[in-house]
Amino acid sequence: MSAHCQLTGAKPGFGNTISHSHRRSSRRFDPNIQHKRYWLAGEGRHVRLTLSAKAIKTVDAIGIEAAVARIRARGGKI
């Protein structure tokens, strides 16, 4: 599964885990990615999106039609 949000573009960040002795090792900060299915009334079909938790709240606020328009404006395929 790709840890990448279709709406916000959130993707993993990278950094270090620092132990008690201050040794460093690489780690990965993954966004909270969820698969969500929405009814797209304008096209008469369901769409399945890979969204971060923040993007799900954004879709609830602006609506699925506007969210799909933003994804397509970014060059995403739905």
PDB file of C-alpha atoms in Angstrom:
ATOM      1  CA  MET A   1       0.000   0.000   0.000  1.00  0.00           C
ATOM      2  CA  SER A   2       1.364   3.387  -0.967  1.00  0.00           C
ATOM      3  CA  ALA A   3       1.394   5.806   1.966  1.00  0.00           C
ATOM      4  CA  HIS A   4       0.328   8.760  -0.175  1.00  0.00           C
ATOM      5  CA  CYS A   5      -2.815  10.921   0.075  1.00  0.00           C
ATOM      6  CA  GLN A   6      -4.569  11.701  -3.210  1.00  0.00           C
ATOM      7  CA  LEU A   7      -6.090  14.974  -1.956  1.00  0.00           C
ATOM      8  CA  THR A   8      -3.441  16.622   0.214  1.00  0.00           C
ATOM      9  CA  GLY A   9      -0.358  14.909  -1.193  1.00  0.00           C
ATOM     10  CA  ALA A  10       0.763  13.834   2.286  1.00  0.00           C
ATOM     11  CA  LYS A  11       3.531  11.253   2.104  1.00  0.00           C
ATOM     12  CA  PRO A  12       5.991   9.699   4.544  1.00  0.00           C
ATOM     13  CA  GLY A  13       8.570  11.839   6.274  1.00  0.00           C
ATOM     14  CA  PHE A  14      11.925  10.494   7.349  1.00  0.00           C
ATOM     15  CA  GLY A  15      14.007  11.106  10.426  1.00  0.00           C
ATOM     16  CA  ASN A  16      15.866   9.406  13.212  1.00  0.00           C
ATOM     17  CA  THR A  17      14.960   7.412  16.280  1.00  0.00           C
ATOM     18  CA  ILE A  18      17.238   8.528  19.089  1.00  0.00           C
ATOM     19  CA  SER A  19      17.866   5.984  21.852  1.00  0.00           C
ATOM     20  CA  HIS A  20      18.627   6.704  25.489  1.00  0.00           C
ATOM     21  CA  SER A  21      22.344   6.451  24.716  1.00  0.00           C
ATOM     22  CA  HIS A  22      21.769   8.949  21.880  1.00  0.00           C
ATOM     23  CA  ARG A  23      22.515   6.499  19.066  1.00  0.00           C
ATOM     24  CA  ARG A  24      20.526   7.267  15.944  1.00  0.00           C
ATOM     25  CA  SER A  25      18.776   4.945  13.544  1.00  0.00           C
ATOM     26  CA  SER A  26      16.553   5.750  10.587  1.00  0.00           C
ATOM     27  CA  ARG A  27      12.793   5.739  10.884  1.00  0.00           C
ATOM     28  CA  ARG A  28       9.788   6.647   8.805  1.00  0.00           C
ATOM     29  CA  PHE A  29       6.823   8.849   9.816  1.00  0.00           C
ATOM     30  CA  ASP A  30       3.798   7.546   7.880  1.00  0.00           C
ATOM     31  CA  PRO A  31       0.630   9.643   7.461  1.00  0.00           C
ATOM     32  CA  ASN A  32      -2.648   8.135   8.674  1.00  0.00           C
ATOM     33  CA  ILE A  33      -3.797   6.765   5.296  1.00  0.00           C
ATOM     34  CA  GLN A  34      -7.284   5.274   4.896  1.00  0.00           C
ATOM     35  CA  HIS A  35      -9.214   3.891   1.920  1.00  0.00           C
ATOM     36  CA  LYS A  36     -12.639   5.516   1.642  1.00  0.00           C
ATOM     37  CA  ARG A  37     -15.447   4.927  -0.840  1.00  0.00           C
ATOM     38  CA  TYR A  38     -17.659   7.858  -1.847  1.00  0.00           C
ATOM     39  CA  TRP A  39     -20.693   8.158  -4.111  1.00  0.00           C
ATOM     40  CA  LEU A  40     -19.933  10.608  -6.921  1.00  0.00           C
ATOM     41  CA  ALA A  41     -23.415  11.760  -7.921  1.00  0.00           C
ATOM     42  CA  GLY A  42     -22.250  13.833 -10.902  1.00  0.00           C
ATOM     43  CA  GLU A  43     -20.862  10.722 -12.590  1.00  0.00           C
ATOM     44  CA  GLY A  44     -23.329   8.210 -11.156  1.00  0.00           C
ATOM     45  CA  ARG A  45     -20.660   5.937  -9.672  1.00  0.00           C
ATOM     46  CA  HIS A  46     -18.635   5.191  -6.571  1.00  0.00           C
ATOM     47  CA  VAL A  47     -15.008   6.280  -6.274  1.00  0.00           C
ATOM     48  CA  ARG A  48     -12.477   4.717  -3.923  1.00  0.00           C
ATOM     49  CA  LEU A  49      -9.920   7.216  -2.671  1.00  0.00           C
ATOM     50  CA  THR A  50      -6.745   6.827  -0.643  1.00  0.00           C
ATOM     51  CA  LEU A  51      -6.921   9.693   1.842  1.00  0.00           C
ATOM     52  CA  SER A  52      -5.234  10.843   5.022  1.00  0.00           C
ATOM     53  CA  ALA A  53      -7.395  11.372   8.105  1.00  0.00           C
ATOM     54  CA  LYS A  54      -7.086  15.142   7.612  1.00  0.00           C
ATOM     55  CA  ALA A  55      -8.233  14.826   3.983  1.00  0.00           C
ATOM     56  CA  ILE A  56     -11.333  12.854   5.053  1.00  0.00           C
ATOM     57  CA  LYS A  57     -12.306  15.810   7.256  1.00  0.00           C
ATOM     58  CA  THR A  58     -11.656  18.147   4.316  1.00  0.00           C
ATOM     59  CA  VAL A  59     -13.968  16.091   2.074  1.00  0.00           C
ATOM     60  CA  ASP A  60     -16.654  16.265   4.778  1.00  0.00           C
ATOM     61  CA  ALA A  61     -16.301  20.057   4.829  1.00  0.00           C
ATOM     62  CA  ILE A  62     -16.087  20.886   1.102  1.00  0.00           C
ATOM     63  CA  GLY A  63     -17.949  17.930  -0.411  1.00  0.00           C
ATOM     64  CA  ILE A  64     -16.850  15.077  -2.632  1.00  0.00           C
ATOM     65  CA  GLU A  65     -17.423  16.917  -5.934  1.00  0.00           C
ATOM     66  CA  ALA A  66     -15.065  19.759  -4.938  1.00  0.00           C
ATOM     67  CA  ALA A  67     -12.526  17.278  -3.554  1.00  0.00           C
ATOM     68  CA  VAL A  68     -12.505  15.284  -6.812  1.00  0.00           C
ATOM     69  CA  ALA A  69     -12.062  18.548  -8.731  1.00  0.00           C
ATOM     70  CA  ARG A  70      -8.995  19.357  -6.570  1.00  0.00           C
ATOM     71  CA  ILE A  71      -7.519  15.890  -7.114  1.00  0.00           C
ATOM     72  CA  ARG A  72      -7.968  16.207 -10.865  1.00  0.00           C
ATOM     73  CA  ALA A  73      -6.465  19.719 -10.813  1.00  0.00           C
ATOM     74  CA  ARG A  74      -3.345  18.244  -9.180  1.00  0.00           C
ATOM     75  CA  GLY A  75      -3.113  15.765 -12.039  1.00  0.00           C
ATOM     76  CA  GLY A  76      -4.496  12.785 -10.138  1.00  0.00           C
ATOM     77  CA  LYS A  77      -6.484  10.078 -11.856  1.00  0.00           C
ATOM     78  CA  ILE A  78      -9.841   8.934 -10.477  1.00  0.00           C
TER      79      ILE A  78
END
